[in-house]
mmCIF file of C-alpha atoms in Angstrom:
data_model
loop_
_atom_site.group_PDB
_atom_site.id
_atom_site.type_symbol
_atom_site.label_atom_id
_atom_site.label_comp_id
_atom_site.label_asym_id
_atom_site.label_seq_id
_atom_site.Cartn_x
_atom_site.Cartn_y
_atom_site.Cartn_z
ATOM 1 C CA UNK A 1 10.521 -51.137 78.518
ATOM 2 C CA UNK A 2 12.836 -53.109 79.917
ATOM 3 C CA UNK A 3 14.165 -54.893 83.003
ATOM 4 C CA UNK A 4 17.446 -55.425 84.499
ATOM 5 C CA UNK A 5 18.759 -58.755 85.033
ATOM 6 C CA UNK A 6 21.645 -59.218 87.217
ATOM 7 C CA UNK A 7 24.063 -62.707 88.131
ATOM 8 C CA UNK A 8 27.301 -62.771 89.084
ATOM 9 C CA UNK A 9 28.244 -64.828 85.864
ATOM 10 C CA UNK A 10 26.157 -65.990 82.861
ATOM 11 C CA UNK A 11 23.876 -69.072 85.046
ATOM 12 C CA UNK A 12 21.790 -65.638 85.442
ATOM 13 C CA UNK A 13 20.759 -67.041 81.765
ATOM 14 C CA UNK A 14 18.850 -69.497 82.600
ATOM 15 C CA UNK A 15 16.303 -67.285 84.006
ATOM 16 C CA UNK A 16 16.595 -64.298 81.382
ATOM 17 C CA UNK A 17 15.546 -67.581 78.932
ATOM 18 C CA UNK A 18 12.684 -68.488 81.092
ATOM 19 C CA UNK A 19 11.450 -64.903 81.905
ATOM 20 C CA UNK A 20 11.782 -64.586 78.283
ATOM 21 C CA UNK A 21 9.364 -66.883 77.295
ATOM 22 C CA UNK A 22 7.141 -65.462 79.078
ATOM 23 C CA UNK A 23 6.965 -62.413 78.609
ATOM 24 C CA UNK A 24 8.141 -62.085 75.068
ATOM 25 C CA UNK A 25 6.712 -57.890 74.725
ATOM 26 C CA UNK A 26 9.151 -57.289 77.350
ATOM 27 C CA UNK A 27 12.669 -56.694 76.746
ATOM 28 C CA UNK A 28 15.494 -57.304 79.140
ATOM 29 C CA UNK A 29 18.656 -55.805 79.451
ATOM 30 C CA UNK A 30 21.717 -58.254 81.146
ATOM 31 C CA UNK A 31 24.541 -57.541 83.075
ATOM 32 C CA UNK A 32 26.975 -60.431 84.378
ATOM 33 C CA UNK A 33 29.793 -58.873 86.228
ATOM 34 C CA UNK A 34 31.775 -62.283 85.190
ATOM 35 C CA UNK A 35 35.685 -59.926 86.191
ATOM 36 C CA UNK A 36 34.572 -60.725 90.206
ATOM 37 C CA UNK A 37 32.504 -64.676 89.595
ATOM 38 C CA UNK A 38 33.028 -66.088 91.313
ATOM 39 C CA UNK A 39 30.580 -65.035 93.926
ATOM 40 C CA UNK A 40 30.043 -67.997 96.212
ATOM 41 C CA UNK A 41 32.967 -67.797 98.315
ATOM 42 C CA UNK A 42 33.297 -63.983 98.615
ATOM 43 C CA UNK A 43 32.421 -62.528 101.852
ATOM 44 C CA UNK A 44 28.774 -60.800 102.417
ATOM 45 C CA UNK A 45 30.827 -57.524 102.622
ATOM 46 C CA UNK A 46 31.975 -57.445 98.449
ATOM 47 C CA UNK A 47 28.599 -58.973 97.415
ATOM 48 C CA UNK A 48 27.333 -56.581 98.759
ATOM 49 C CA UNK A 49 29.967 -53.877 96.780
ATOM 50 C CA UNK A 50 30.140 -56.142 93.130
ATOM 51 C CA UNK A 51 26.048 -56.455 93.363
ATOM 52 C CA UNK A 52 25.294 -52.645 93.940
ATOM 53 C CA UNK A 53 27.489 -51.506 91.817
ATOM 54 C CA UNK A 54 26.507 -53.874 89.040
ATOM 55 C CA UNK A 55 22.474 -53.472 89.455
ATOM 56 C CA UNK A 56 23.726 -49.619 89.397
ATOM 57 C CA UNK A 57 24.431 -49.904 86.162
ATOM 58 C CA UNK A 58 20.980 -51.645 85.423
ATOM 59 C CA UNK A 59 19.635 -48.178 86.915
ATOM 60 C CA UNK A 60 21.165 -45.778 84.965
ATOM 61 C CA UNK A 61 21.045 -47.541 81.596
ATOM 62 C CA UNK A 62 16.920 -46.904 82.307
ATOM 63 C CA UNK A 63 15.908 -50.395 84.648
ATOM 64 C CA UNK A 64 13.875 -49.613 87.686
ATOM 65 C CA UNK A 65 13.038 -52.856 88.418
ATOM 66 C CA UNK A 66 16.125 -55.841 88.932
ATOM 67 C CA UNK A 67 15.606 -59.373 89.045
ATOM 68 C CA UNK A 68 18.471 -59.882 91.124
ATOM 69 C CA UNK A 69 19.322 -63.423 89.436
ATOM 70 C CA UNK A 70 21.765 -64.644 91.867
ATOM 71 C CA UNK A 71 21.114 -67.261 94.864
ATOM 72 C CA UNK A 72 24.094 -65.794 96.141
ATOM 73 C CA UNK A 73 23.247 -61.919 96.343
ATOM 74 C CA UNK A 74 19.505 -62.477 97.071
ATOM 75 C CA UNK A 75 21.254 -63.910 100.217
ATOM 76 C CA UNK A 76 23.974 -61.808 101.489
ATOM 77 C CA UNK A 77 23.440 -58.995 99.299
ATOM 78 C CA UNK A 78 19.874 -58.520 98.834
ATOM 79 C CA UNK A 79 17.923 -57.239 102.675
ATOM 80 C CA UNK A 80 20.681 -55.158 103.455
ATOM 81 C CA UNK A 81 20.489 -52.794 100.229
ATOM 82 C CA UNK A 82 16.268 -53.320 99.719
ATOM 83 C CA UNK A 83 16.934 -51.567 103.891
ATOM 84 C CA UNK A 84 18.931 -48.799 102.822
ATOM 85 C CA UNK A 85 20.132 -48.360 99.360
ATOM 86 C CA UNK A 86 17.341 -49.143 96.293
ATOM 87 C CA UNK A 87 15.930 -45.977 96.142
ATOM 88 C CA UNK A 88 12.416 -45.151 96.477
ATOM 89 C CA UNK A 89 11.743 -45.276 92.712
ATOM 90 C CA UNK A 90 13.449 -48.308 92.329
ATOM 91 C CA UNK A 91 12.768 -52.030 92.551
ATOM 92 C CA UNK A 92 14.808 -54.789 93.468
ATOM 93 C CA UNK A 93 13.622 -58.675 94.010
ATOM 94 C CA UNK A 94 15.182 -61.647 94.406
ATOM 95 C CA UNK A 95 14.371 -65.457 93.706
ATOM 96 C CA UNK A 96 13.919 -66.849 96.355
ATOM 97 C CA UNK A 97 11.204 -65.448 96.381
ATOM 98 C CA UNK A 98 8.943 -67.639 94.017
ATOM 99 C CA UNK A 99 11.474 -70.668 94.445
ATOM 100 C CA UNK A 100 9.596 -70.479 98.487
ATOM 101 C CA UNK A 101 5.381 -69.385 97.525
ATOM 102 C CA UNK A 102 6.245 -73.201 94.917
ATOM 103 C CA UNK A 103 7.310 -75.124 98.114
ATOM 104 C CA UNK A 104 5.000 -73.461 100.780
ATOM 105 C CA UNK A 105 2.319 -74.176 98.355
ATOM 106 C CA UNK A 106 1.155 -70.368 100.072
ATOM 107 C CA UNK A 107 1.181 -66.258 97.855
ATOM 108 C CA UNK A 108 4.219 -64.348 99.204
ATOM 109 C CA UNK A 109 1.675 -61.211 100.439
ATOM 110 C CA UNK A 110 0.148 -64.184 103.145
ATOM 111 C CA UNK A 111 0.798 -63.099 106.786
ATOM 112 C CA UNK A 112 -1.013 -66.523 108.577
ATOM 113 C CA UNK A 113 1.013 -68.027 111.278
ATOM 114 C CA UNK A 114 2.703 -70.312 109.572
ATOM 115 C CA UNK A 115 2.184 -74.373 108.740
ATOM 116 C CA UNK A 116 2.647 -77.658 107.406
ATOM 117 C CA UNK A 117 3.612 -77.986 104.210
ATOM 118 C CA UNK A 118 3.869 -81.298 102.497
ATOM 119 C CA UNK A 119 7.469 -81.451 101.501
ATOM 120 C CA UNK A 120 8.867 -82.283 104.953
ATOM 121 C CA UNK A 121 12.881 -83.586 104.302
ATOM 122 C CA UNK A 122 14.002 -81.414 101.921
ATOM 123 C CA UNK A 123 17.764 -80.890 99.974
ATOM 124 C CA UNK A 124 18.850 -77.246 99.524
ATOM 125 C CA UNK A 125 22.128 -77.274 96.978
ATOM 126 C CA UNK A 126 23.784 -73.980 96.579
ATOM 127 C CA UNK A 127 27.310 -71.866 97.014
ATOM 128 C CA UNK A 128 29.237 -72.113 100.350
ATOM 129 C CA UNK A 129 27.649 -68.343 100.737
ATOM 130 C CA UNK A 130 24.334 -68.460 100.440
ATOM 131 C CA UNK A 131 24.457 -71.881 101.988
ATOM 132 C CA UNK A 132 26.138 -70.294 105.298
ATOM 133 C CA UNK A 133 23.855 -67.509 105.596
ATOM 134 C CA UNK A 134 21.344 -69.407 106.057
ATOM 135 C CA UNK A 135 18.589 -67.047 103.915
ATOM 136 C CA UNK A 136 16.611 -69.338 102.315
ATOM 137 C CA UNK A 137 16.099 -71.320 106.181
ATOM 138 C CA UNK A 138 14.887 -67.440 107.605
ATOM 139 C CA UNK A 139 12.609 -67.033 105.041
ATOM 140 C CA UNK A 140 11.130 -70.654 105.012
ATOM 141 C CA UNK A 141 10.522 -70.544 108.503
ATOM 142 C CA UNK A 142 8.260 -67.388 108.723
ATOM 143 C CA UNK A 143 5.904 -69.092 106.030
ATOM 144 C CA UNK A 144 6.103 -73.341 106.588
ATOM 145 C CA UNK A 145 6.773 -75.576 109.600
ATOM 146 C CA UNK A 146 8.223 -79.101 110.467
ATOM 147 C CA UNK A 147 10.145 -78.585 107.392
ATOM 148 C CA UNK A 148 14.124 -80.108 108.212
ATOM 149 C CA UNK A 149 15.779 -78.629 105.058
ATOM 150 C CA UNK A 150 19.345 -80.045 104.907
ATOM 151 C CA UNK A 151 21.704 -78.131 102.979
ATOM 152 C CA UNK A 152 25.052 -79.251 101.206
ATOM 153 C CA UNK A 153 27.751 -76.263 99.524
ATOM 154 C CA UNK A 154 28.498 -76.983 96.510
ATOM 155 C CA UNK A 155 32.016 -76.131 95.860
ATOM 156 C CA UNK A 156 33.714 -75.919 92.539
ATOM 157 C CA UNK A 157 30.331 -76.295 89.842
ATOM 158 C CA UNK A 158 29.330 -72.794 89.635
ATOM 159 C CA UNK A 159 33.579 -71.806 88.530
ATOM 160 C CA UNK A 160 33.313 -75.277 86.452
ATOM 161 C CA UNK A 161 29.999 -74.088 84.683
ATOM 162 C CA UNK A 162 32.009 -70.751 83.418
ATOM 163 C CA UNK A 163 34.900 -72.884 82.108
ATOM 164 C CA UNK A 164 32.917 -74.522 79.826
ATOM 165 C CA UNK A 165 33.792 -78.405 81.780
ATOM 166 C CA UNK A 166 30.277 -80.365 82.064
ATOM 167 C CA UNK A 167 32.547 -83.192 83.104
ATOM 168 C CA UNK A 168 34.301 -81.870 85.914
ATOM 169 C CA UNK A 169 30.418 -79.739 86.785
ATOM 170 C CA UNK A 170 28.893 -83.791 86.954
ATOM 171 C CA UNK A 171 31.179 -84.927 89.176
ATOM 172 C CA UNK A 172 31.192 -82.384 91.839
ATOM 173 C CA UNK A 173 27.399 -82.170 91.416
ATOM 174 C CA UNK A 174 27.278 -86.565 91.603
ATOM 175 C CA UNK A 175 30.189 -85.902 94.726
ATOM 176 C CA UNK A 176 28.196 -82.975 95.752
ATOM 177 C CA UNK A 177 24.818 -85.008 96.482
ATOM 178 C CA UNK A 178 26.472 -88.411 97.213
ATOM 179 C CA UNK A 179 27.647 -86.441 100.369
ATOM 180 C CA UNK A 180 24.053 -84.643 101.120
ATOM 181 C CA UNK A 181 22.602 -88.134 100.753
ATOM 182 C CA UNK A 182 25.309 -89.407 103.513
ATOM 183 C CA UNK A 183 23.880 -86.246 106.183
ATOM 184 C CA UNK A 184 19.846 -86.722 104.866
ATOM 185 C CA UNK A 185 18.790 -90.095 102.894
ATOM 186 C CA UNK A 186 15.838 -89.335 101.942
ATOM 187 C CA UNK A 187 15.403 -86.470 100.384
ATOM 188 C CA UNK A 188 11.557 -85.502 99.524
ATOM 189 C CA UNK A 189 11.720 -82.231 97.278
ATOM 190 C CA UNK A 190 15.727 -80.639 96.365
ATOM 191 C CA UNK A 191 16.328 -77.459 95.712
ATOM 192 C CA UNK A 192 18.721 -75.614 92.752
ATOM 193 C CA UNK A 193 20.001 -72.597 95.013
ATOM 194 C CA UNK A 194 21.535 -71.363 92.080
ATOM 195 C CA UNK A 195 20.792 -70.200 88.977
ATOM 196 C CA UNK A 196 23.807 -71.860 87.327
ATOM 197 C CA UNK A 197 22.862 -75.396 88.873
ATOM 198 C CA UNK A 198 19.542 -75.327 86.572
ATOM 199 C CA UNK A 199 21.983 -76.200 83.393
ATOM 200 C CA UNK A 200 23.639 -78.888 85.231
ATOM 201 C CA UNK A 201 19.160 -80.339 85.941
ATOM 202 C CA UNK A 202 19.209 -84.258 84.524
ATOM 203 C CA UNK A 203 22.447 -84.660 86.440
ATOM 204 C CA UNK A 204 21.115 -83.667 89.802
ATOM 205 C CA UNK A 205 17.361 -86.162 89.533
ATOM 206 C CA UNK A 206 20.384 -89.040 87.613
ATOM 207 C CA UNK A 207 22.401 -88.838 91.160
ATOM 208 C CA UNK A 208 19.344 -87.857 93.650
ATOM 209 C CA UNK A 209 17.283 -90.431 91.581
ATOM 210 C CA UNK A 210 12.886 -89.802 90.179
ATOM 211 C CA UNK A 211 11.573 -90.307 93.422
ATOM 212 C CA UNK A 212 12.928 -86.855 94.276
ATOM 213 C CA UNK A 213 10.810 -83.617 93.069
ATOM 214 C CA UNK A 214 13.536 -81.675 92.250
ATOM 215 C CA UNK A 215 13.156 -77.282 92.149
ATOM 216 C CA UNK A 216 14.406 -74.982 89.981
ATOM 217 C CA UNK A 217 14.138 -71.266 89.590
ATOM 218 C CA UNK A 218 14.231 -70.238 85.772
ATOM 219 C CA UNK A 219 10.240 -71.027 85.749
ATOM 220 C CA UNK A 220 9.195 -70.735 88.846
ATOM 221 C CA UNK A 221 10.986 -67.007 88.509
ATOM 222 C CA UNK A 222 9.560 -66.476 85.098
ATOM 223 C CA UNK A 223 5.731 -66.645 86.756
ATOM 224 C CA UNK A 224 6.519 -65.110 89.697
ATOM 225 C CA UNK A 225 7.850 -61.515 87.072
ATOM 226 C CA UNK A 226 5.297 -61.735 85.358
ATOM 227 C CA UNK A 227 2.707 -61.379 87.973
ATOM 228 C CA UNK A 228 4.534 -58.653 89.393
ATOM 229 C CA UNK A 229 4.153 -56.787 86.999
ATOM 230 C CA UNK A 230 1.046 -57.785 86.088
ATOM 231 C CA UNK A 231 0.705 -55.301 89.519
ATOM 232 C CA UNK A 232 3.248 -53.133 88.994
ATOM 233 C CA UNK A 233 2.921 -52.513 85.341
ATOM 234 C CA UNK A 234 4.586 -48.692 86.563
ATOM 235 C CA UNK A 235 7.427 -50.804 86.634
ATOM 236 C CA UNK A 236 8.731 -51.203 83.203
ATOM 237 C CA UNK A 237 11.900 -49.474 82.372
ATOM 238 C CA UNK A 238 12.683 -47.105 79.526
ATOM 239 C CA UNK A 239 16.387 -49.616 79.141
ATOM 240 C CA UNK A 240 16.570 -51.752 75.764
ATOM 241 C CA UNK A 241 17.653 -55.101 74.605
ATOM 242 C CA UNK A 242 21.451 -55.829 75.631
ATOM 243 C CA UNK A 243 23.499 -58.579 77.021
ATOM 244 C CA UNK A 244 26.377 -56.587 79.315
ATOM 245 C CA UNK A 245 29.735 -57.917 81.318
ATOM 246 C CA UNK A 246 32.285 -56.959 83.662
ATOM 247 C CA UNK A 247 35.051 -59.671 81.295
ATOM 248 C CA UNK A 248 35.497 -60.383 78.717
ATOM 249 C CA UNK A 249 33.398 -59.869 75.377
ATOM 250 C CA UNK A 250 33.975 -62.321 73.373
ATOM 251 C CA UNK A 251 34.625 -64.660 75.679
ATOM 252 C CA UNK A 252 31.861 -64.411 77.430
ATOM 253 C CA UNK A 253 29.623 -64.117 74.302
ATOM 254 C CA UNK A 254 31.340 -67.430 73.452
ATOM 255 C CA UNK A 255 30.765 -69.062 76.914
ATOM 256 C CA UNK A 256 26.810 -68.729 76.620
ATOM 257 C CA UNK A 257 26.626 -69.395 72.950
ATOM 258 C CA UNK A 258 27.239 -72.644 74.082
ATOM 259 C CA UNK A 259 24.891 -72.088 77.015
ATOM 260 C CA UNK A 260 21.883 -71.782 75.165
ATOM 261 C CA UNK A 261 22.598 -73.329 72.441
ATOM 262 C CA UNK A 262 21.462 -70.032 70.387
ATOM 263 C CA UNK A 263 24.095 -66.892 69.197
ATOM 264 C CA UNK A 264 24.427 -64.172 72.320
ATOM 265 C CA UNK A 265 26.593 -61.616 72.761
ATOM 266 C CA UNK A 266 27.647 -59.300 74.853
ATOM 267 C CA UNK A 267 29.768 -56.287 74.723
ATOM 268 C CA UNK A 268 31.728 -54.631 77.388
ATOM 269 C CA UNK A 269 29.475 -52.734 80.645
#
């Protein structure tokens, strides 16, 4: 029984690690579209076409449920996929929902009018494509009022992480936090709106300051997925545990092992 996890690269491994710990009885088939990463600088049509191709590969592997562990794909492609592409017997979930549930302290199925929440000044760090989509702000506005969201496009961070250059990644994080603070000097909370960014969470927290609450997605997604599978156990597919990549399996395996500090072996998708 397997659930699919898709990411443009290796950032989604932060989600895989959390959901595997939360649901040890479930196998996960992970696909990294490393040949086309990063997605954050691509057009919405590009992102849609690449995402549907990768998700179809997971469907073909026996996964009936796929989690887009990629904020860019969730922002730029998910709604279009759900409305016109996903087969009726399959499901594709994004990573925005659990984050917004946590931020607004209300369940996704709660359709009551938007209401005030405790956090009014929120910084969003994301890829250029996610920022341009305004998907996070749109979904948040359906559930909360009076929240000022200041988005900062973090160009270069994903590339540096994928290349394993964490010194450059940390320098870029500090630069982007400085840019955000010029627009919003005193954020109450920060959203790490890319699944690569938890690998740099300490750098974000240090640059933002200890008084800023940093929301990272992995554990929130894990809890949300556990709840979903409790309500929809029939969505466990017939696939097997595997790590697939459209890139060079040897190189991607080495990077993944470096990221998670445990052996991870990818094979060609």
